[in-house]
Amino acid sequence: MSFLPTIIAHAVTDLKPEMLHQRGIRLLMLDFDNTLVPYTTDEPTPEVKYWIHLMKQSGIALCVVSNSKKDRVPAFCKRFGLDCITHARKPFSRGIRQCLDRYGIPAAECALVGDQIYTDTLGATSCGVQAILVDAICNHNVWLKLRHVAELPFIHAAEKRRI
């Protein structure tokens, strides 16, 4: 279990299928809010739409694993043909383990992409899943900004892992 991500990227769209294949990743779990879309919308940018399309063609399975309890997550996933698990309770293992069981892929061949160290990175590493930290799309309130400040020591410690 670690607070240090395996990889740091600016955005989910920086993750290329070739790089993921080279790391042996067959399943990519995706956080939803502030990773794929801002908290304030469920409409992805054209770049994220294209990235989802490319990833689906790459042979890497995609599953949104979100702590959200809102209907917008399953609606988004249905619209873009993605599997999803909500109420995941990251950093606890329930949602991540549910995803691993659903796909039957060993944890070492999976990665979880998210914008938060204390939920996404910690949850992934505690389950033996590679953790990919991306910059939050929008820290639109003081709590998100404070959380980011608290994560900075871990981000700096892992900076050499940035792609």
Tab-separated table of C-alpha atoms in Angstrom:
chain	number	residue	atom	x	y	z
A	1	MET	CA	0.000	0.000	0.000
A	2	SER	CA	1.439	3.337	-1.067
A	3	PHE	CA	0.476	6.956	-1.563
A	4	LEU	CA	2.843	7.137	-4.555
A	5	PRO	CA	1.340	6.575	-8.000
A	6	THR	CA	3.043	4.270	-10.495
A	7	ILE	CA	2.603	6.876	-13.254
A	8	ILE	CA	1.709	10.576	-13.271
A	9	ALA	CA	0.140	12.150	-16.363
A	10	HIS	CA	-1.358	15.526	-17.108
A	11	ALA	CA	-4.646	14.062	-18.373
A	12	VAL	CA	-6.278	10.740	-19.093
A	13	THR	CA	-5.815	11.471	-22.805
A	14	ASP	CA	-2.017	11.308	-22.314
A	15	LEU	CA	-2.336	7.570	-21.657
A	16	LYS	CA	-1.617	5.855	-24.955
A	17	PRO	CA	-2.591	2.234	-25.631
A	18	GLU	CA	0.986	1.371	-26.648
A	19	MET	CA	2.379	2.552	-23.316
A	20	LEU	CA	-0.290	0.666	-21.382
A	21	HIS	CA	0.337	-2.511	-23.408
A	22	GLN	CA	4.079	-2.204	-22.706
A	23	ARG	CA	3.288	-2.136	-18.981
A	24	GLY	CA	1.135	-5.257	-19.324
A	25	ILE	CA	-2.120	-3.428	-18.554
A	26	ARG	CA	-5.195	-5.271	-19.826
A	27	LEU	CA	-7.832	-3.475	-17.722
A	28	LEU	CA	-7.993	0.253	-17.077
A	29	MET	CA	-10.267	1.346	-14.249
A	30	LEU	CA	-11.288	4.982	-14.545
A	31	ASP	CA	-12.350	7.397	-11.867
A	32	PHE	CA	-15.170	9.604	-13.138
A	33	ASP	CA	-15.374	13.041	-11.521
A	34	ASN	CA	-12.426	15.311	-12.290
A	35	THR	CA	-10.716	12.484	-14.227
A	36	LEU	CA	-13.010	12.010	-17.248
A	37	VAL	CA	-15.286	15.028	-16.744
A	38	PRO	CA	-15.526	17.926	-14.269
A	39	TYR	CA	-17.853	17.555	-11.289
A	40	THR	CA	-20.151	20.105	-12.897
A	41	THR	CA	-21.007	18.204	-16.098
A	42	ASP	CA	-21.229	14.764	-17.632
A	43	GLU	CA	-20.186	15.942	-21.089
A	44	PRO	CA	-16.596	15.006	-21.971
A	45	THR	CA	-14.373	17.089	-24.192
A	46	PRO	CA	-13.936	15.962	-27.804
A	47	GLU	CA	-10.432	14.771	-26.835
A	48	VAL	CA	-11.802	12.518	-24.087
A	49	LYS	CA	-14.500	11.173	-26.441
A	50	TYR	CA	-11.828	10.313	-29.009
A	51	TRP	CA	-9.580	8.782	-26.320
A	52	ILE	CA	-12.417	6.498	-25.156
A	53	HIS	CA	-12.938	5.428	-28.777
A	54	LEU	CA	-9.212	4.691	-29.233
A	55	MET	CA	-8.963	2.797	-25.963
A	56	LYS	CA	-11.980	0.640	-26.777
A	57	GLN	CA	-10.283	-0.359	-30.059
A	58	SER	CA	-6.977	-1.133	-28.340
A	59	GLY	CA	-8.064	-4.336	-26.626
A	60	ILE	CA	-7.671	-2.776	-23.169
A	61	ALA	CA	-10.876	-3.182	-21.160
A	62	LEU	CA	-12.310	-0.011	-19.614
A	63	CYS	CA	-14.461	0.210	-16.498
A	64	VAL	CA	-15.459	3.356	-14.622
A	65	VAL	CA	-14.995	2.775	-10.878
A	66	SER	CA	-16.541	5.730	-9.088
A	67	ASN	CA	-17.429	6.637	-5.529
A	68	SER	CA	-20.384	8.588	-6.902
A	69	LYS	CA	-23.924	7.574	-6.087
A	70	LYS	CA	-25.405	9.842	-8.750
A	71	ASP	CA	-27.260	8.606	-11.833
A	72	ARG	CA	-25.032	10.674	-14.124
A	73	VAL	CA	-22.222	8.071	-13.924
A	74	PRO	CA	-24.238	5.081	-15.223
A	75	ALA	CA	-25.932	7.358	-17.787
A	76	PHE	CA	-22.516	8.509	-19.076
A	77	CYS	CA	-21.234	4.940	-19.200
A	78	LYS	CA	-24.296	3.714	-21.080
A	79	ARG	CA	-23.939	6.544	-23.589
A	80	PHE	CA	-20.277	5.694	-24.274
A	81	GLY	CA	-20.546	1.916	-24.014
A	82	LEU	CA	-18.495	1.644	-20.821
A	83	ASP	CA	-18.934	-0.726	-17.918
A	84	CYS	CA	-19.187	0.911	-14.491
A	85	ILE	CA	-19.149	0.301	-10.790
A	86	THR	CA	-20.577	3.028	-8.565
A	87	HIS	CA	-20.540	3.385	-4.767
A	88	ALA	CA	-16.962	2.022	-4.970
A	89	ARG	CA	-15.910	3.494	-1.610
A	90	LYS	CA	-12.300	4.103	-2.653
A	91	PRO	CA	-9.774	3.912	-0.974
A	92	PHE	CA	-11.439	0.799	0.436
A	93	SER	CA	-11.119	-2.223	-1.790
A	94	ARG	CA	-14.790	-3.121	-2.399
A	95	GLY	CA	-15.312	-1.444	-5.777
A	96	ILE	CA	-11.842	-2.227	-7.080
A	97	ARG	CA	-12.143	-5.901	-6.058
A	98	GLN	CA	-15.604	-6.046	-7.638
A	99	CYS	CA	-14.082	-4.815	-10.901
A	100	LEU	CA	-11.204	-7.310	-10.722
A	101	ASP	CA	-13.671	-10.151	-10.082
A	102	ARG	CA	-15.951	-9.034	-12.924
A	103	TYR	CA	-13.122	-9.096	-15.464
A	104	GLY	CA	-11.092	-11.960	-14.013
A	105	ILE	CA	-7.839	-10.166	-14.745
A	106	PRO	CA	-4.981	-10.306	-12.218
A	107	ALA	CA	-4.437	-7.064	-10.295
A	108	ALA	CA	-0.868	-6.779	-11.654
A	109	GLU	CA	-2.344	-6.434	-15.169
A	110	CYS	CA	-4.686	-3.613	-14.175
A	111	ALA	CA	-4.375	0.088	-13.502
A	112	LEU	CA	-6.677	2.636	-11.906
A	113	VAL	CA	-6.625	6.193	-13.250
A	114	GLY	CA	-7.760	8.970	-10.955
A	115	ASP	CA	-7.124	12.505	-9.785
A	116	GLN	CA	-6.861	11.886	-6.024
A	117	ILE	CA	-3.996	10.384	-4.038
A	118	TYR	CA	-6.063	9.639	-0.913
A	119	THR	CA	-8.803	7.737	-2.733
A	120	ASP	CA	-7.665	6.567	-6.175
A	121	THR	CA	-3.929	6.008	-5.665
A	122	LEU	CA	-4.272	4.549	-2.179
A	123	GLY	CA	-7.171	2.316	-3.246
A	124	ALA	CA	-5.278	1.028	-6.278
A	125	THR	CA	-2.018	0.301	-4.487
A	126	SER	CA	-3.768	-1.394	-1.573
A	127	CYS	CA	-5.283	-3.858	-4.077
A	128	GLY	CA	-2.053	-4.459	-6.006
A	129	VAL	CA	-3.302	-2.433	-8.975
A	130	GLN	CA	-1.037	0.069	-10.734
A	131	ALA	CA	-2.012	3.636	-9.820
A	132	ILE	CA	-2.063	6.345	-12.466
A	133	LEU	CA	-2.512	9.867	-11.136
A	134	VAL	CA	-3.794	12.562	-13.491
A	135	ASP	CA	-4.197	16.254	-12.821
A	136	ALA	CA	-7.684	17.159	-11.649
A	137	ILE	CA	-9.699	18.701	-14.468
A	138	CYS	CA	-10.979	21.497	-12.227
A	139	ASN	CA	-10.478	22.177	-8.515
A	140	HIS	CA	-13.573	24.340	-8.409
A	141	ASN	CA	-13.951	24.769	-4.650
A	142	VAL	CA	-11.791	25.409	-1.616
A	143	TRP	CA	-11.978	21.787	-0.384
A	144	LEU	CA	-10.612	20.422	-3.654
A	145	LYS	CA	-7.853	23.037	-3.619
A	146	LEU	CA	-6.915	22.161	-0.026
A	147	ARG	CA	-6.925	18.457	-0.833
A	148	HIS	CA	-4.537	19.123	-3.699
A	149	VAL	CA	-2.174	21.047	-1.391
A	150	ALA	CA	-2.191	18.087	1.038
A	151	GLU	CA	-1.283	15.752	-1.855
A	152	LEU	CA	1.679	17.831	-3.081
A	153	PRO	CA	4.377	16.025	-1.015
A	154	PHE	CA	3.370	12.703	-2.587
A	155	ILE	CA	3.164	14.208	-6.066
A	156	HIS	CA	6.642	15.703	-5.698
A	157	ALA	CA	8.024	12.392	-4.380
A	158	ALA	CA	6.666	10.605	-7.446
A	159	GLU	CA	7.458	13.323	-9.999
A	160	LYS	CA	10.082	11.176	-11.757
A	161	ARG	CA	7.199	8.863	-12.756
A	162	ARG	CA	5.558	11.567	-14.894
A	163	ILE	CA	5.021	10.682	-18.530
